[in-house]
Each structure stands twice: as C-alpha cells, then as structure tokens.
Short mmCIF file of C-alpha atoms in Angstrom, two decimals:
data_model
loop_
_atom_site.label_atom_id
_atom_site.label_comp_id
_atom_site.label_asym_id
_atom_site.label_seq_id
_atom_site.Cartn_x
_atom_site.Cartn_y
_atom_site.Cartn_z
CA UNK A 1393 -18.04 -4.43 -2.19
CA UNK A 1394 -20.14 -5.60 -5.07
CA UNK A 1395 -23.49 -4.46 -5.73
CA UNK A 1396 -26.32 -6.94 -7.20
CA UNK A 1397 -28.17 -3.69 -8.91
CA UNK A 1398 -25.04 -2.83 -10.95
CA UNK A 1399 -25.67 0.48 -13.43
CA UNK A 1400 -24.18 1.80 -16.12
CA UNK A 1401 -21.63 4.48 -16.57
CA UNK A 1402 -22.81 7.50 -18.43
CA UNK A 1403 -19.95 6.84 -20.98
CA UNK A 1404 -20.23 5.05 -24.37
CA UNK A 1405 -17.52 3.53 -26.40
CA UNK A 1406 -18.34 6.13 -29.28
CA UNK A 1407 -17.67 9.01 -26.62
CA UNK A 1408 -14.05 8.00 -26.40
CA UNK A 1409 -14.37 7.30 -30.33
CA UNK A 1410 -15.54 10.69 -31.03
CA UNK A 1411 -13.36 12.25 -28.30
CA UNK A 1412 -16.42 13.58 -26.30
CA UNK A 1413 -15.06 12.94 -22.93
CA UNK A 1414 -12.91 14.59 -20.76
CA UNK A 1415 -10.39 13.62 -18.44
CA UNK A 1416 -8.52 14.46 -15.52
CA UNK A 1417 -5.31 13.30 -14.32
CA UNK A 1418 -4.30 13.73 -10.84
CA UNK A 1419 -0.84 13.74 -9.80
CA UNK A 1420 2.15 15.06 -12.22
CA UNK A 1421 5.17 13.23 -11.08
CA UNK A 1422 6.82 11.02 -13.38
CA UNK A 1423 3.99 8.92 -13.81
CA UNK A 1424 1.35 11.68 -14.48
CA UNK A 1425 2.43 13.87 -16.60
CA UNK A 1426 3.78 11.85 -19.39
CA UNK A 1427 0.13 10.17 -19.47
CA UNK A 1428 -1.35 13.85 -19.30
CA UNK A 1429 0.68 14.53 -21.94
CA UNK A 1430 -0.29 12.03 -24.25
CA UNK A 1431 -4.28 11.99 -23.64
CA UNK A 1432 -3.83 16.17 -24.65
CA UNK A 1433 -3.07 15.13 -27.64
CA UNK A 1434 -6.34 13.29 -28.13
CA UNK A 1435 -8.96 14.73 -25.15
CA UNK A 1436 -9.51 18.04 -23.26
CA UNK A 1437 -7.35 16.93 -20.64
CA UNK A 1438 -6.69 18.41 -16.73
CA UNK A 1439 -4.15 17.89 -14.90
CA UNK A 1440 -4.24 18.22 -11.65
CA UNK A 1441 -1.25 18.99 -8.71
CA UNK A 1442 -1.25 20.57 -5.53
CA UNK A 1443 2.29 21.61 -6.16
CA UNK A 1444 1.75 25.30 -7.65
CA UNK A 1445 5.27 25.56 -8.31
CA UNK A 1446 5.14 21.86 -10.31
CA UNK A 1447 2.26 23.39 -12.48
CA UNK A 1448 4.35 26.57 -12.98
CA UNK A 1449 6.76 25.04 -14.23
CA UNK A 1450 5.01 23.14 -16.26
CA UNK A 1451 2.98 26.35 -17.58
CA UNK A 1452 6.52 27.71 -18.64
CA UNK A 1453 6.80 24.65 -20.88
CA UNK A 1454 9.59 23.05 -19.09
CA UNK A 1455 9.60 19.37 -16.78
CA UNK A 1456 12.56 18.93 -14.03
CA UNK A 1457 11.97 15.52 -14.21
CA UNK A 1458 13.11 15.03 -18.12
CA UNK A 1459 10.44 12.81 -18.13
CA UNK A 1460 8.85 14.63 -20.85
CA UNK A 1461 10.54 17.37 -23.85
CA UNK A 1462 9.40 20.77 -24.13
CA UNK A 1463 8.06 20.21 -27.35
CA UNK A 1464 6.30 17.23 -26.12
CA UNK A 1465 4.64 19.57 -23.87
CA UNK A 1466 3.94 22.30 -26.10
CA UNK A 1467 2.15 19.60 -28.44
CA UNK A 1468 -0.28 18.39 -26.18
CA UNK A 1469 -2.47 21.12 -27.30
CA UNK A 1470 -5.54 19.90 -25.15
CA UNK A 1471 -3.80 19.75 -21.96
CA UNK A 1472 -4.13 22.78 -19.11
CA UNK A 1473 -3.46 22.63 -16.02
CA UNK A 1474 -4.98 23.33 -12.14
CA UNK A 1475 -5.05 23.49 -8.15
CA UNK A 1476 -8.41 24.21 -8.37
CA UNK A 1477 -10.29 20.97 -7.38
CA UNK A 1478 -13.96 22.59 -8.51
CA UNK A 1479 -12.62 22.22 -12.23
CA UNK A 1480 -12.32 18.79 -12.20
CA UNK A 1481 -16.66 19.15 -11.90
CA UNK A 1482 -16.14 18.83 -16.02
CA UNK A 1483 -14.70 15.91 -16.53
CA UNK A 1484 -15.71 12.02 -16.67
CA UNK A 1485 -12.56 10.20 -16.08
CA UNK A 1486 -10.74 10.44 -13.05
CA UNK A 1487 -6.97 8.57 -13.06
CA UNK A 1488 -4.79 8.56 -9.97
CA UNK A 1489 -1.39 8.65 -10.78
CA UNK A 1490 -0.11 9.89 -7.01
CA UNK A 1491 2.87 7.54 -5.54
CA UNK A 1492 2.74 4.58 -2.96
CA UNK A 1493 5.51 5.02 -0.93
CA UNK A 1494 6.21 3.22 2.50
CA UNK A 1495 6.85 4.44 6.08
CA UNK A 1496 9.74 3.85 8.39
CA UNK A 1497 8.36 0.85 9.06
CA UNK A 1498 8.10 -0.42 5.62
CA UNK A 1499 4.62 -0.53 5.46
CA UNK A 1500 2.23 0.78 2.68
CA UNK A 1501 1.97 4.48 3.16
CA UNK A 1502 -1.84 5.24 1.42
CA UNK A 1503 -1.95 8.74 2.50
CA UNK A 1504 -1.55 10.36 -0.81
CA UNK A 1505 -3.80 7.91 -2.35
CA UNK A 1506 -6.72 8.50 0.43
CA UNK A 1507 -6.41 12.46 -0.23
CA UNK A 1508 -6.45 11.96 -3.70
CA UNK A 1509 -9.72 10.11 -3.63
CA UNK A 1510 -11.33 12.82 -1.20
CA UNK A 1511 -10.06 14.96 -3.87
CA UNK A 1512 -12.08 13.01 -6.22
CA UNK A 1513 -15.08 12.82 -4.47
CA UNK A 1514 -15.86 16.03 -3.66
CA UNK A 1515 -16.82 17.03 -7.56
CA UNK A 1516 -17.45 13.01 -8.52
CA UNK A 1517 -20.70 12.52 -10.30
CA UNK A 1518 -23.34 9.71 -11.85
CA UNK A 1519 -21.47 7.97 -14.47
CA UNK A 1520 -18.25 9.11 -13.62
CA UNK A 1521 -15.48 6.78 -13.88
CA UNK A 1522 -12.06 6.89 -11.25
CA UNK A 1523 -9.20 5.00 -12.81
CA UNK A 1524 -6.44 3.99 -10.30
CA UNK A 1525 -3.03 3.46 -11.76
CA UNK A 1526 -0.92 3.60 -8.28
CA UNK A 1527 1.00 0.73 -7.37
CA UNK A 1528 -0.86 -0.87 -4.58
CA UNK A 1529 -1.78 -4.71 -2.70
CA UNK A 1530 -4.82 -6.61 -4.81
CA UNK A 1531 -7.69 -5.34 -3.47
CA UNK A 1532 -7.19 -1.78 -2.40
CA UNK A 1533 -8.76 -0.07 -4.84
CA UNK A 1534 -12.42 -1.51 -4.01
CA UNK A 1535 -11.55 -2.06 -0.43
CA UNK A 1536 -9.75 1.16 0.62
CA UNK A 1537 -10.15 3.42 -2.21
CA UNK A 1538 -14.01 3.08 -2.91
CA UNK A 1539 -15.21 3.58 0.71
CA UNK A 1540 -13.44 7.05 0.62
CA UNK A 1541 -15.22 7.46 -2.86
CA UNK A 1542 -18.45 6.62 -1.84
CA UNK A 1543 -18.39 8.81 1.91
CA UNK A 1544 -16.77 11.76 0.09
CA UNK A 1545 -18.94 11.83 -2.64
CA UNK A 1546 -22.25 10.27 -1.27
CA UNK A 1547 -22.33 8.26 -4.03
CA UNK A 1548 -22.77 4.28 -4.71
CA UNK A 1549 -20.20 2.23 -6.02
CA UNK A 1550 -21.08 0.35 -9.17
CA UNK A 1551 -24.20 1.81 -9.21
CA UNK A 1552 -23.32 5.99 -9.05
CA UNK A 1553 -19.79 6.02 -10.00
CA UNK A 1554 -17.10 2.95 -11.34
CA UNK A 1555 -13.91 2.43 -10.88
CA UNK A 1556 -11.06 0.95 -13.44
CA UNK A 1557 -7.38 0.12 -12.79
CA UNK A 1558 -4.42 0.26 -14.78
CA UNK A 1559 -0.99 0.03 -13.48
CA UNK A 1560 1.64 2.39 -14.69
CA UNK A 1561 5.02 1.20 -16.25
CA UNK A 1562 6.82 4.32 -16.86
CA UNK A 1563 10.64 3.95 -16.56
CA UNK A 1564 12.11 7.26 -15.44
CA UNK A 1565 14.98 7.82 -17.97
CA UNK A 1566 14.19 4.99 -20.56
CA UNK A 1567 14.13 7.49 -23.15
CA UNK A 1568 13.01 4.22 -25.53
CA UNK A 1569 10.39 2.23 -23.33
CA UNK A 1570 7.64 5.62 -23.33
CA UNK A 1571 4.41 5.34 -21.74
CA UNK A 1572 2.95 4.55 -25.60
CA UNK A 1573 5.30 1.87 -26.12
CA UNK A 1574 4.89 -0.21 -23.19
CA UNK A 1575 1.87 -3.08 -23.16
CA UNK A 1576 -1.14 -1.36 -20.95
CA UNK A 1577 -3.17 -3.69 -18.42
CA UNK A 1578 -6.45 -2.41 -17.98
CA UNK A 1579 -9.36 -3.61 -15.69
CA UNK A 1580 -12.75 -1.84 -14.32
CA UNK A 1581 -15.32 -2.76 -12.21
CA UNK A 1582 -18.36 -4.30 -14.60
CA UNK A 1583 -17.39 -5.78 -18.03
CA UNK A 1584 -18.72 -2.86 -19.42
CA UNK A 1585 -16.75 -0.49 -17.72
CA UNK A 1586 -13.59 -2.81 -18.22
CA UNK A 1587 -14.60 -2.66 -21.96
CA UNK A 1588 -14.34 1.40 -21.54
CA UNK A 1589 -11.09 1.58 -19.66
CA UNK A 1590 -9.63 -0.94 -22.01
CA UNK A 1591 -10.84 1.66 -24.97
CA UNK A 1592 -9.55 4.61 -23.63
CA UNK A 1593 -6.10 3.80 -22.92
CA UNK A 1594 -6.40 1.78 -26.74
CA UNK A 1595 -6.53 5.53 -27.84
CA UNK A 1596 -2.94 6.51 -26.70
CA UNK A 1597 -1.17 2.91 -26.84
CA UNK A 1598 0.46 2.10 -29.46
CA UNK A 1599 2.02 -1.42 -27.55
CA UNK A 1600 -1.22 -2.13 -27.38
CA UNK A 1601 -3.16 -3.73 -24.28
CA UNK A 1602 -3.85 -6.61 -21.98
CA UNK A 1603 -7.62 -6.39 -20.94
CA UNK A 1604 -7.14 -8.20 -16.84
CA UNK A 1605 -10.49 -10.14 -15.95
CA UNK A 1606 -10.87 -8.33 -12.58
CA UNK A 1607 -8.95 -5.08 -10.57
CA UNK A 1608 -7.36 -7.52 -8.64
CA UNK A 1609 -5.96 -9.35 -10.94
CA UNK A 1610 -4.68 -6.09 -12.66
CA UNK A 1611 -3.05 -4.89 -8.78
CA UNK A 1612 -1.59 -8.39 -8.47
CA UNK A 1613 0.33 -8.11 -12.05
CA UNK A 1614 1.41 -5.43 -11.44
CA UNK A 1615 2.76 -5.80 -7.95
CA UNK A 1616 4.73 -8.90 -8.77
CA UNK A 1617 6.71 -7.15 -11.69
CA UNK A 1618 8.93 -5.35 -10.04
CA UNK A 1619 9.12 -8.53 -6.22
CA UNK A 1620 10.44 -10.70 -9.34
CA UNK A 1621 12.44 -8.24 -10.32
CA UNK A 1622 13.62 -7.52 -6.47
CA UNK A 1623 14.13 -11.54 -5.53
CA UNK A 1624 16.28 -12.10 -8.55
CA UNK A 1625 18.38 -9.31 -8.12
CA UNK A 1626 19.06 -10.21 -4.32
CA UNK A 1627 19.69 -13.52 -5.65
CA UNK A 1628 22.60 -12.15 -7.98
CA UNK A 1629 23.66 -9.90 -4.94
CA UNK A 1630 24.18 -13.19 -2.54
CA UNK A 1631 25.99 -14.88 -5.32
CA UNK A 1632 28.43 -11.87 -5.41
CA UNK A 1633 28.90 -12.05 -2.12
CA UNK A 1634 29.86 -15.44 -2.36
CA UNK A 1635 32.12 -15.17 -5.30
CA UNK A 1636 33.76 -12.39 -3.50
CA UNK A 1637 34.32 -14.46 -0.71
CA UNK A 1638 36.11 -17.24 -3.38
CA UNK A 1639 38.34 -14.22 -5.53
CA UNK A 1640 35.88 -14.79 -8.23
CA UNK A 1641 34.58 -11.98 -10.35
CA UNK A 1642 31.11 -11.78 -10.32
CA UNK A 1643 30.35 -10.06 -13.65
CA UNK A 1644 32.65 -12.67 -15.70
CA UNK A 1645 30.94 -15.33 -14.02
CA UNK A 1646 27.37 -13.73 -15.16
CA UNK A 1647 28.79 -13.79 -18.28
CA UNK A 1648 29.80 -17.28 -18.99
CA UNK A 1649 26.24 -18.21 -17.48
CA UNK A 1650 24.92 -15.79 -19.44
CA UNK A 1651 25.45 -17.65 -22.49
CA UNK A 1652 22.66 -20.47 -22.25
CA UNK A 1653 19.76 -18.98 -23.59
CA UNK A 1654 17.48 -18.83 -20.73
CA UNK A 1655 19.74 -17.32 -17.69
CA UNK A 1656 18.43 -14.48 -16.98
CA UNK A 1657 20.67 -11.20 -17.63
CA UNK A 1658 20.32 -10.01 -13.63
CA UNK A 1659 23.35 -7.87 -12.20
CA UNK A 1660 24.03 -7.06 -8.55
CA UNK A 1661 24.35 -3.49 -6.92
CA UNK A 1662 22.11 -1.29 -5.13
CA UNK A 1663 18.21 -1.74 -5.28
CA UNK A 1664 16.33 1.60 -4.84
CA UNK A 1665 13.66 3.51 -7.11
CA UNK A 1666 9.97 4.13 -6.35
CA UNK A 1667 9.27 0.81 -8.11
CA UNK A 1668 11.84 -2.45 -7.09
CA UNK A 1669 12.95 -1.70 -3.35
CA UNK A 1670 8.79 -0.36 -2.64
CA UNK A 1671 6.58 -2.62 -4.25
CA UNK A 1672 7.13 -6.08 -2.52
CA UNK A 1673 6.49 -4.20 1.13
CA UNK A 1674 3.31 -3.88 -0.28
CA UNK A 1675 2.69 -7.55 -1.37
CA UNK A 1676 4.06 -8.56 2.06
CA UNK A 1677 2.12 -6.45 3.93
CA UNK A 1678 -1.24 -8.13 2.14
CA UNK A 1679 0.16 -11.51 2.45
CA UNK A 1680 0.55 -10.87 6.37
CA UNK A 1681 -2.80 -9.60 7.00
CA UNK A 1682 -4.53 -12.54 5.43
CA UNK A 1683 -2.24 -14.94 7.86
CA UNK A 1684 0.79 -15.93 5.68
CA UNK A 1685 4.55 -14.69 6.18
CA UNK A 1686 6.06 -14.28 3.06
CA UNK A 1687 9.79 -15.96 3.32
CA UNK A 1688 11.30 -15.46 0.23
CA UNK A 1689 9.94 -12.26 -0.76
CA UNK A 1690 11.28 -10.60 3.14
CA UNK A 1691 14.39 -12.46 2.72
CA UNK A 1692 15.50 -10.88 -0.60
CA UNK A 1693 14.61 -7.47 0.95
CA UNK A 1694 16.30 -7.65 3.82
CA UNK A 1695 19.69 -8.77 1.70
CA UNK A 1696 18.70 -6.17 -1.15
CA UNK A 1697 19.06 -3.48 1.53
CA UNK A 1698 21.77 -4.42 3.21
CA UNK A 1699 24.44 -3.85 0.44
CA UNK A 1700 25.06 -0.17 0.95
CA UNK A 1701 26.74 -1.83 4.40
CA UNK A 1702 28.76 -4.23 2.67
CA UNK A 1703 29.81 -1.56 0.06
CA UNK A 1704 31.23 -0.19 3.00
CA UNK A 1705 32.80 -2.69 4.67
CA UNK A 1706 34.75 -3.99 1.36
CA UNK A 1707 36.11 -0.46 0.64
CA UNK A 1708 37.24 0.14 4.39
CA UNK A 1709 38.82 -3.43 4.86
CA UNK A 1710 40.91 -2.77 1.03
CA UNK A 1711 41.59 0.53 2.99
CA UNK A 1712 43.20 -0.55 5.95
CA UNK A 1713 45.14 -3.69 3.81
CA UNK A 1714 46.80 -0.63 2.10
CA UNK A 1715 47.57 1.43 5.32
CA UNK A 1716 45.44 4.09 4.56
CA UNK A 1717 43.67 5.84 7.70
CA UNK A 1718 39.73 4.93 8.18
CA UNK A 1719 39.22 7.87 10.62
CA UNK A 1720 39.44 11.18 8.81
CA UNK A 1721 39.43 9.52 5.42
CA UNK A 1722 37.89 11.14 2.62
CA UNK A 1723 35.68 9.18 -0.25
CA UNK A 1724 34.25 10.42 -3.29
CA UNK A 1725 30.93 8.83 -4.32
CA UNK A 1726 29.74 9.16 -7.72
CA UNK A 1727 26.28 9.31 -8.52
CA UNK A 1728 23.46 9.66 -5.88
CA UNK A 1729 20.22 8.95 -7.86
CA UNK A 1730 18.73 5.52 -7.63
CA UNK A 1731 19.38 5.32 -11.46
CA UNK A 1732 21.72 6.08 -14.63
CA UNK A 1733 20.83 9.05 -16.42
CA UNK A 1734 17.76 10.42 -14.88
CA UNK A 1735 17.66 13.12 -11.42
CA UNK A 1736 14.97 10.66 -9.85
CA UNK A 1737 16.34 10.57 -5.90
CA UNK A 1738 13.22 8.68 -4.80
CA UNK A 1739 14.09 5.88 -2.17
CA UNK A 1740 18.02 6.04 -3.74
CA UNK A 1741 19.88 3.47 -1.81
CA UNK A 1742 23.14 5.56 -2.64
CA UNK A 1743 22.56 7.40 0.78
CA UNK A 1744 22.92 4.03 2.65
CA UNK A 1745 26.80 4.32 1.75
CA UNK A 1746 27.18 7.97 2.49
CA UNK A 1747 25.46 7.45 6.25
CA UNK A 1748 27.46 3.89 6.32
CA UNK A 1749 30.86 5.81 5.52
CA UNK A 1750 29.68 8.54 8.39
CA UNK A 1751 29.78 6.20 10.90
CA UNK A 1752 33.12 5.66 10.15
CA UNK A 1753 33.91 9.17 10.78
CA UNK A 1754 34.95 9.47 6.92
CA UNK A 1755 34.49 12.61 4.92
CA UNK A 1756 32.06 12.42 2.18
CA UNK A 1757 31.81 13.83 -1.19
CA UNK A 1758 29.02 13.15 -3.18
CA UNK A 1759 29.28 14.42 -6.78
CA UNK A 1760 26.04 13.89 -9.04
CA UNK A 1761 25.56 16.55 -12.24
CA UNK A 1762 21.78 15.08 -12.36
CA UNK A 1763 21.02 16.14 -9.50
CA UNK A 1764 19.03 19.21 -8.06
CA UNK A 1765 21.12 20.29 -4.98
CA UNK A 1766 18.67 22.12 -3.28
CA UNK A 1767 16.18 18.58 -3.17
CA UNK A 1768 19.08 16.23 -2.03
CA UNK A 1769 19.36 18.58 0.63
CA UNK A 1770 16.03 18.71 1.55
CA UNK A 1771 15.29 14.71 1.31
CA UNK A 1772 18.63 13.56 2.39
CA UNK A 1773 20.62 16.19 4.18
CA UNK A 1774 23.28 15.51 1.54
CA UNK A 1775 24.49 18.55 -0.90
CA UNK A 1776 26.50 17.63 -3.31
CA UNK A 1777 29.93 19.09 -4.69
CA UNK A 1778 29.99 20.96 -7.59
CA UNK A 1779 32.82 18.82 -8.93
CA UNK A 1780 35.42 16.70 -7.36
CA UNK A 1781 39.00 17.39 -6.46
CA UNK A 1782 41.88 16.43 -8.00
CA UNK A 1783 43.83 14.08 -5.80
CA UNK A 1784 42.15 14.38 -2.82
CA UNK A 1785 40.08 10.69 -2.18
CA UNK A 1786 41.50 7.91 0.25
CA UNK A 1787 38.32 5.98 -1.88
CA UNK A 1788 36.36 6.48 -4.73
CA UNK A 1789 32.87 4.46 -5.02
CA UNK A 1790 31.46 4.79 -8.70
CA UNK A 1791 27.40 4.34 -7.29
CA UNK A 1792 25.56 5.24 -10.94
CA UNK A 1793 26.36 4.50 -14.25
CA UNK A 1794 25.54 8.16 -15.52
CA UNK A 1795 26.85 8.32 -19.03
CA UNK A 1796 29.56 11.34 -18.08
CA UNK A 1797 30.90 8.57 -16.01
CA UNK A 1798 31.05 6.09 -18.39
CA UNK A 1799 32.78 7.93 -20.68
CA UNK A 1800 35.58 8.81 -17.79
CA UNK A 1801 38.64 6.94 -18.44
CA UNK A 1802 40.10 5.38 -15.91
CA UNK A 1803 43.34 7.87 -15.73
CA UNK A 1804 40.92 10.77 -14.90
CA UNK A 1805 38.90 8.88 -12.12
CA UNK A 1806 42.58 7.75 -10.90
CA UNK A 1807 43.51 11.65 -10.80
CA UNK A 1808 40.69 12.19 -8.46
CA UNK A 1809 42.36 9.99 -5.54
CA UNK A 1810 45.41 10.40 -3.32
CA UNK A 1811 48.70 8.58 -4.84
CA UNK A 1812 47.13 5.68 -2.82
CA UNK A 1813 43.86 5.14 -2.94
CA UNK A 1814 41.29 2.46 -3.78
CA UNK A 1815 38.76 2.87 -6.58
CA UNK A 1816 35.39 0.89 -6.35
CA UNK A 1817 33.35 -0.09 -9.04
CA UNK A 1818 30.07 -1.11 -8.37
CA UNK A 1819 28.09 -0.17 -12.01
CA UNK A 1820 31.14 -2.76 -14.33
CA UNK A 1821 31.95 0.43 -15.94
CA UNK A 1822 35.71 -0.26 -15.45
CA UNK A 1823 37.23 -3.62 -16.55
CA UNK A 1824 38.23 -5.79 -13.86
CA UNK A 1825 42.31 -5.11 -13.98
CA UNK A 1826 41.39 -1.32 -13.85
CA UNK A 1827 39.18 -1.61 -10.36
CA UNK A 1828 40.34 -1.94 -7.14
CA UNK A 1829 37.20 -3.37 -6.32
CA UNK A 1830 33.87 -4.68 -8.25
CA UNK A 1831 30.84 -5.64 -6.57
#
C-alpha cells in the first residue's frame, strides 16, 4: 500500500508546539472520551458520536461510564461536542477510538471501524492525518482501513492524507492507571508523520512514549498484551481445575508459588471485557488467513470460556451432595459486569452462569448496584434485583469483586441463603474455611 512519491503532511512539529491544530476524536466510549478529555485541555478538540443521547449527556457534564469526573469534564475547556460529520471539515487530526468487537462466530467484527473511516473521509483533506487507536490484527489499518480512506475521500494515501496508530490502554475502573499515566505506543505512516504522532500524544502523556518503527508493529504490540494476558490466565484456570480435582486450594497454592520472584501473580475466574476474551480472536483470525492455526492461543480460549459451565457444574454437584433440589432451585449471583468496580457489561462472561444455571431450570437472581438495569436488559435479557432476599438462595455465586461485596461479612452473605445452602466464591473474597466453594 506504499507509495514511492511519498508527501508531506500539512502539519509541523511547531503546530502541535504552538497548539495550532485541531483535532477530532471519534467515538466516546470508554476509550474516547477520556482521550477527548485530555487533548481539551491542550487543543480545540471535537468529539464526535452518533449517540445523541451519549453527547447529551455529556453536554450536561455528567459520564455513565465513570470513566471520567464531572469536573474532569468541565475542565477540558477546549472540548465540544457533535453528530454533525461536516464539522469535523476543521480539523487536522482524525483518531478512531470506536470498538473491535467479534461476531457469533468469533471473528473480527470491523463494521464500526469501516463506518468510522467513511465518516472520515467524507470531510478528509491534503495533509490531514487519521490516527487509529482500535484494537485490531497487524496490518488493518493500511490494508482495510486506508482503501475505505482513499475511495471515500478520493484521496491518496501517503501522498494526500497519512495515517498513524496508537493503541489505547485505558482500564475501565483503574481509577490509578489514567490514560496520562500509562506508556503511549505511537507509529504513522512516513518517519515524519511517525515523528508527528509521536509529538502529539507527547503533549498529553505524562508516562511518556514508545515511538514503534512501523503500524504494524504498533497493531502487533498491542494485540499480544492482552492473548498473554488471556493464555496465562487459562493456564491458572486448568491448574484450578486440577487442584480441585486433588482437594487442593488453588489460591494457597498461588500463593506459596507466588513467593519466588518471577511467578507471575495470575488468578483464575471468568475472562470477559472488551480487551482479554476479544483481542486474541483477532490475532487468530490473521494467523489463519496467512495459513497457520494458532494452537495455543485457540486452546486457552476455548478453556477461558468454558468456566461459566464448570462454575455451574461445581455448585449443582455441592448441591445435590447436600440434598438440596436442582430443579426449582433458586441462586443468587453477585455481580454481573465483566469487572470490580466499574458498570462496563461489555462481553461479561457472568451471563454464561446465569444461562448455564437456566438450563437447569434454576431461578436466577442477579444483583449488581453498578449496573444500569435498563442496558442489562437490553444486551442480555437479564434485569437485575434491586437487592437480594433474606434467606431465600439454595446457592449463592459471588461473580465480581465490587468493593460493597468485599466489605460483606460473611454472616450477611450467609443470611441471604436458605438454612442450607452453598456459598461460592469465585473472586477469594472469603477465606477458604468461610466458602463452600472457591474456584
């Protein structure tokens, strides 16, 4: 996709020194609007949704995700925000923040990524730059991004317009890893305009940055975070089957490994997020189309998302050991976000136990105080109690570590079940003589 003739953006480094650029972010999810945030500070900023209700929100000062304060928002003086595609004519920087997610098939799902370009294109111009920061395979944004670029806008690649990438690495609830505080890799498409990307995100970084020698390199990196992240943690999860299969608790064993200085501090449970149980489908999926079958990386998927099943089966056979009823049961299950302390639902593997436990003909509860009701129900089909009843659970599943769990003591999650009843605790909140049950 190279071009021999390669141009120049219109874009100096003493532009973004002298804050005479302007820049539009597009997509204001959890990855987009913190960065929004932060470059109003700095630049005349846009940000741009086609959610009008997200941007009134927004407009009112306030973000459902908790992603970002009120008063954050209210001091990013330069920041407004739009639908309106023509007024992203005035800017120079394009970056991408829309999400990646896969189909029922696990495959990449590029659809909001593709509209988002067309988006782009439409008001792109010479010397415009389009900064990608999507997680995607190496090589999509010059091989699947650009071409939608260049036919939307009728421009040339690396000769009209450039491109840059830099993947995001926001946590959703780290209320201490921020997107200033986290090391930024940065690439673009000429050394100059890798030089310019690198610059521009300098200007909001305080971590600092990683300049990557191509955009491929930069996809790669960031791709593998999060399959390391997902192999080691299904590696954990088979070695808790296996010590469950011995008596052996899991989490002291973990600990007594844990004390050699290079074991890595991995836990078991659940893998779900935008991020961990996405990101390898998309490294797979590359790997397959160039001819090789990933082993290792499909394997720990497949056993990553399998656990909500086994969660199941360990309650149900502790169940019927203690003569309680399967059919008609009824289970409490305590968190359904894929994280602690945060009302992010996206790809939660929580809702594998709750349709697990269905086919069982059990009654679910689901009790979550992060969550919004109304968008369970609409993503999942679950809605979720207000607040649990006393003494009413044959099981109760503790699925998140939410702090207001936590804090719990075990006497009050015991007054939640029947006088028999089995409590399982798959976040180590509870010690192991006050469990029924740890993963």
């Amino acid at each position: 996709m190279k071009n021999k003739n390669i141009s120049k953006p219109s874009l100096a480094l003493n532009n973004i020194q002298n804050k005479e650029l302007k820049i539009a972010v597009i997509g204001l999810g959890y990855v987009g609007l913190p960065l929004a945030v932060e470059f109003g500070k700095h630049f005349p900023t846009l940000g741009f949704d086609i959610n009008q209700a997200r941007l009134q929100q927004l407009q009112s000062g306030h973000d459902s995700t908790l992603e970002v304060t009120d008063a954050e928002l209210a001091g990013a003086s330069q920041l407004k925000y739009t639908t309106d595609i023509q007024a992203l004519s005035a800017v120079q920087i394009y970056i991408v923040t829309v999400p990646t997610p896969i189909n029922e098939h696990n495959q990449p799902d590029l659809t909001p990524l593709f509209k988002a370009s067309e988006t782009i294109g439409k008001t792109l111009k010479q010397g415009d730059i389009v900064i990608y920061e999507s997680t995607v395979y190496p090589g999509a944004t010059e091989e699947d991004c650009v071409p939608v670029l260049e036919r939307t806008s009728g421009l040339r690649y690396n000769l009209d317009f450039f491109c840059g990438y830099s993947p995001e690495r926001i946590n959703p609830g780290d209320k201490q890893h921020r997107v200033t505080t986290i090391k930024k890799v940065t690439a673009g498409s000429t050394p100059e305009v890798a030089d310019l990307v690198d610059a521009l995100y300098k200007t909001i970084i305080t971590a600092g940055t990683h300049k990557a020698s191509s955009i491929k390199v930069a996809e790669a990196a960031k791709v593998i975070e999060n399959t390391q992240r997902d192999v080691n943690i299904a590696l954990i999860n088979e070695l808790a089957l296996i010590f469950n299969k011995m008596g052996i608790d899991t989490e002291a064993v973990l600990e007594a490994a844990g004390t050699k200085w290079n074991f890595l501090p991995f836990r078991p449970g659940l893998v779900g997020g935008h991020c961990i149980g996405v990101d390898p489908y998309y490294l797979t999926h590359k790997a397959q189309a160039i001819g090789y079958h990933p082993e290792i990386i499909l394997a720990g998927r497949r056993l990553n998302d399998g656990m909500g099943a086994y969660v199941v089966s360990q309650l149900l056979k502790t169940m019927m050991k203690r003569g309680i009823h399967i059919k008609g049961a009824k289970v409490l299950v305590m968190g359904l976000t894929f994280k602690e302390n945060c009302p992010d639902l996206r790809n939660t593997r929580v809702v594998d136990i709750v349709s697990e436990l269905k086919e069982y003909s059990v009654t679910v509860d689901v009790y979550d105080p992060w969550v919004d009701s109304e968008e369970a129900q609409r993503e999942y089909g679950i809605t979720p109690v207000d607040a649990p009843k006393q003494n009413a659970y044959d099981g109760i599943i503790i699925a998140v570590a939410h702090q207001h769990f936590a804090e719990m003591d075990v006497q009050n999650l015991r007054a939640l079940g029947k006088p028999e009843h089995v409590l399982y605790d798959l976040k180590y909140i509870l010690t192991p003589e006050e469990a029924d049950l740890r993963l």
